[in-house]
């Protein structure tokens, strides 16, 4: 299956159309680099830039070759539109796990970021997790959230860890060890987890292979039922 991801083409086209509309002039083609990007040699994505090396040419000389290439660099981290586009690329790469540069897919079962990091939750997150687990909003706040008021009231806290230690594992993390971890509330996970990007991730467990199936076992089951009683009692 092939999915088309529109990165910036649409915005560039809009820019050109606006120029034509405002000036009555055709778009300044000489200001554009029209050399088609073929023979892409390398795509590097960091948490700030995308760099594409393409159209390599080799001039053969008597005793040395001169190799040149063209390079397209885009700084995207202060551009919400581009960040959203990259997020889409990451989502697709997670889904398909192939044909993508290594540093934009997580090794299946890696969950280093689910430890040592507190995923913030907003009201909608808490309600979504509550609906998912069959609990009330207040029950989720009591059992699974460390409350923390934010100035704008948007963030209401962060997800609890298995112990009081913030560097410990998220309460919802399932699986026995790295390479086998998975999120126990994946469909309902907070926005913070959804937005977490593996691009340029420094925490990745480098001992894990980058390809393979994500291990998924039984989902997280809450200890209590919604009437306040503990399950199994
Ligand atoms: S909710 Fe899921 S994805 Fe988010 S930190 Fe916990 S285990 Fe990881
Ligand atoms: S590669 Fe990074 S972002 Fe992906 S699961 Fe591992 S620690 Fe988290």
XYZ file of C-alpha atoms and ligand atoms in Angstrom:
249
model
C 0.000 0.000 0.000
C 1.230 3.480 -0.760
C 0.185 6.567 1.144
C 0.795 10.059 -0.138
C 2.066 12.509 2.435
C 1.800 16.145 1.487
C 4.617 17.959 3.248
C 4.981 21.530 2.048
C 3.898 21.374 -1.580
C 0.465 22.719 -0.841
C 1.796 25.699 1.082
C 4.378 26.515 -1.600
C 1.687 26.389 -4.255
C -0.492 28.730 -2.215
C 2.468 31.121 -1.922
C 2.954 31.121 -5.684
C -0.769 31.657 -6.321
C -0.834 34.531 -3.814
C 2.122 36.177 -5.569
C 0.356 35.898 -8.925
C -2.918 37.216 -7.477
C -1.295 40.160 -5.716
C 1.098 41.239 -8.486
C -0.657 40.062 -11.627
C 2.716 38.581 -12.585
C 3.455 34.972 -13.310
C 5.347 33.260 -10.503
C 9.075 34.100 -10.615
C 10.309 30.780 -11.881
C 13.940 31.887 -11.920
C 13.672 32.233 -8.158
C 12.785 28.594 -7.859
C 15.092 25.627 -7.967
C 13.395 23.581 -10.635
C 15.900 20.787 -10.891
C 13.877 17.690 -10.168
C 14.863 15.849 -7.035
C 15.767 12.418 -8.321
C 18.327 9.877 -7.197
C 17.840 10.712 -3.567
C 20.940 9.484 -1.809
C 20.226 10.212 1.798
C 17.449 11.638 3.944
C 18.393 12.767 7.393
C 15.756 13.882 9.858
C 16.784 15.392 13.166
C 14.595 17.148 15.692
C 15.210 20.424 13.850
C 16.068 19.807 10.212
C 15.318 17.612 7.271
C 18.269 17.271 4.925
C 18.001 15.502 1.600
C 21.042 14.770 -0.535
C 20.221 14.128 -4.162
C 21.376 14.269 -7.775
C 24.920 13.198 -7.150
C 27.247 13.709 -10.113
C 30.666 12.207 -10.588
C 33.241 13.880 -12.838
C 35.948 11.412 -13.635
C 39.441 12.851 -13.831
C 42.747 11.318 -14.615
C 43.750 10.481 -11.067
C 40.738 11.514 -8.954
C 36.987 11.767 -9.231
C 35.075 14.908 -8.333
C 31.817 14.016 -6.640
C 29.184 16.671 -6.044
C 25.602 16.483 -4.908
C 22.718 18.843 -4.312
C 21.254 19.324 -0.880
C 17.859 20.476 0.343
C 17.703 21.549 3.984
C 14.561 22.583 5.769
C 14.384 23.798 9.366
C 10.977 22.715 10.534
C 10.860 22.777 14.315
C 9.429 26.297 14.542
C 6.920 25.669 11.793
C 3.678 24.137 13.151
C 2.515 23.126 9.665
C 5.707 21.217 8.996
C 5.797 19.687 12.471
C 2.267 18.401 11.820
C 3.408 16.991 8.477
C 6.394 15.288 10.100
C 4.120 13.896 12.796
C 2.071 12.365 9.992
C 5.227 10.811 8.477
C 6.123 9.377 11.856
C 2.631 7.970 12.303
C 2.785 6.277 8.906
C 6.280 4.941 9.621
C 5.070 3.510 12.907
C 2.205 1.856 11.100
C 4.239 0.318 8.333
C 7.722 0.108 9.841
C 9.546 -0.196 6.587
C 11.077 1.994 3.894
C 11.579 4.791 6.383
C 14.847 6.240 7.675
C 15.866 4.425 10.830
C 15.697 7.417 13.104
C 12.022 8.064 12.532
C 10.749 4.712 13.673
C 10.940 3.305 17.170
C 12.332 -0.192 17.590
C 9.312 -2.367 18.360
C 8.951 -2.825 22.086
C 11.185 0.082 23.044
C 9.586 2.157 25.773
C 12.480 4.088 27.226
C 10.366 7.241 26.970
C 7.609 5.620 29.067
C 10.094 5.680 31.949
C 11.899 8.740 33.179
C 9.411 11.050 31.569
C 6.062 12.249 32.910
C 3.373 12.353 30.236
C 1.152 15.342 30.919
C -2.597 14.907 30.701
C -5.381 17.373 30.019
C -9.063 16.997 30.851
C -9.865 15.374 27.511
C -7.089 12.803 28.072
C -8.418 11.922 31.520
C -11.957 11.571 30.185
C -10.770 9.423 27.244
C -8.812 7.128 29.578
C -11.832 6.979 31.921
C -14.152 5.972 29.048
C -11.601 3.424 27.851
C -11.264 1.792 31.275
C -14.947 2.105 32.202
C -14.174 4.441 35.099
C -15.236 7.954 36.018
C -13.108 11.048 35.493
C -12.526 11.370 39.255
C -11.545 7.723 39.601
C -8.885 8.098 36.909
C -7.629 11.278 38.563
C -7.348 9.472 41.904
C -5.780 6.236 40.694
C -3.652 7.204 37.722
C -2.850 10.907 37.745
C -0.506 12.994 39.867
C -2.499 16.242 39.894
C -0.789 19.450 38.892
C -2.683 22.590 38.090
C -1.429 24.601 35.147
C -1.837 28.349 34.814
C -4.295 28.027 31.926
C -6.076 25.014 33.444
C -5.305 22.933 30.375
C -2.939 20.414 31.937
C -4.355 18.731 35.039
C -1.395 16.519 35.977
C 0.768 13.678 34.719
C 0.375 9.907 34.626
C 1.507 8.045 37.722
C 4.491 5.732 37.772
C 4.548 2.228 39.236
C 6.297 3.750 42.264
C 6.654 7.295 43.610
C 9.900 7.551 41.650
C 9.397 9.727 38.547
C 12.091 7.822 36.660
C 10.130 4.596 37.082
C 7.835 3.004 34.494
C 4.439 4.451 33.579
C 1.593 2.637 35.360
C 0.082 1.728 32.013
C 3.237 0.217 30.531
C 2.854 -3.516 29.962
C 5.375 -6.168 28.961
C 8.223 -7.748 30.805
C 11.313 -5.995 29.441
C 12.668 -3.740 26.721
C 11.806 -5.208 23.348
C 8.593 -6.608 24.833
C 7.023 -3.435 26.234
C 3.754 -2.039 24.898
C 1.254 0.598 25.989
C -1.652 -0.941 27.884
C -4.018 1.894 26.936
C -2.653 2.568 23.455
C -5.930 3.743 21.849
C -6.607 6.084 24.782
C -3.053 7.248 25.563
C -2.548 10.965 26.354
C -1.828 13.612 23.754
C 1.660 13.938 25.187
C 2.465 10.302 24.330
C 0.874 10.666 20.884
C 3.036 13.705 20.152
C 6.250 12.203 21.440
C 8.558 11.958 18.481
C 11.294 9.390 17.919
C 13.022 11.842 15.565
C 16.477 12.351 17.010
C 15.443 10.434 20.158
C 18.417 10.056 22.476
C 16.737 7.544 24.776
C 16.247 4.737 22.289
C 17.382 1.310 23.424
C 20.027 0.799 20.750
C 20.339 -2.897 21.497
C 16.926 -3.491 19.906
C 16.396 -4.279 16.200
C 14.535 -1.542 14.299
C 12.240 -3.892 12.477
C 9.715 -6.496 13.432
C 6.272 -6.741 14.924
C 5.221 -4.625 17.891
C 4.484 -7.024 20.726
C 0.968 -6.454 22.014
C -0.499 -8.530 24.833
C -3.468 -8.127 27.124
C -4.505 -4.519 27.676
C -4.192 -2.751 31.008
C -7.026 -3.703 33.377
C -7.955 -1.302 36.175
C -7.941 -2.633 39.731
C -11.313 -1.149 40.546
C -14.742 -1.078 38.945
C -16.469 2.215 38.426
C -18.593 1.961 41.603
C -15.436 2.313 43.615
C -15.110 -1.403 44.423
C -11.875 -3.185 43.677
C -12.002 -5.785 40.899
C -11.918 -9.367 42.207
C -13.475 -8.402 45.578
S 0.397 5.962 28.529
Fe 1.312 4.397 27.258
S 2.573 5.497 25.780
Fe 2.121 6.907 27.461
S 3.839 6.717 28.893
Fe 2.261 5.297 29.557
S 2.752 3.333 28.596
Fe 3.900 4.944 27.528
S 12.820 5.162 20.273
Fe 12.596 6.912 21.651
S 10.518 7.641 21.257
Fe 10.645 5.578 20.434
S 9.898 4.240 22.091
Fe 12.154 4.338 22.264
S 12.528 5.993 23.718
Fe 10.414 6.220 22.990
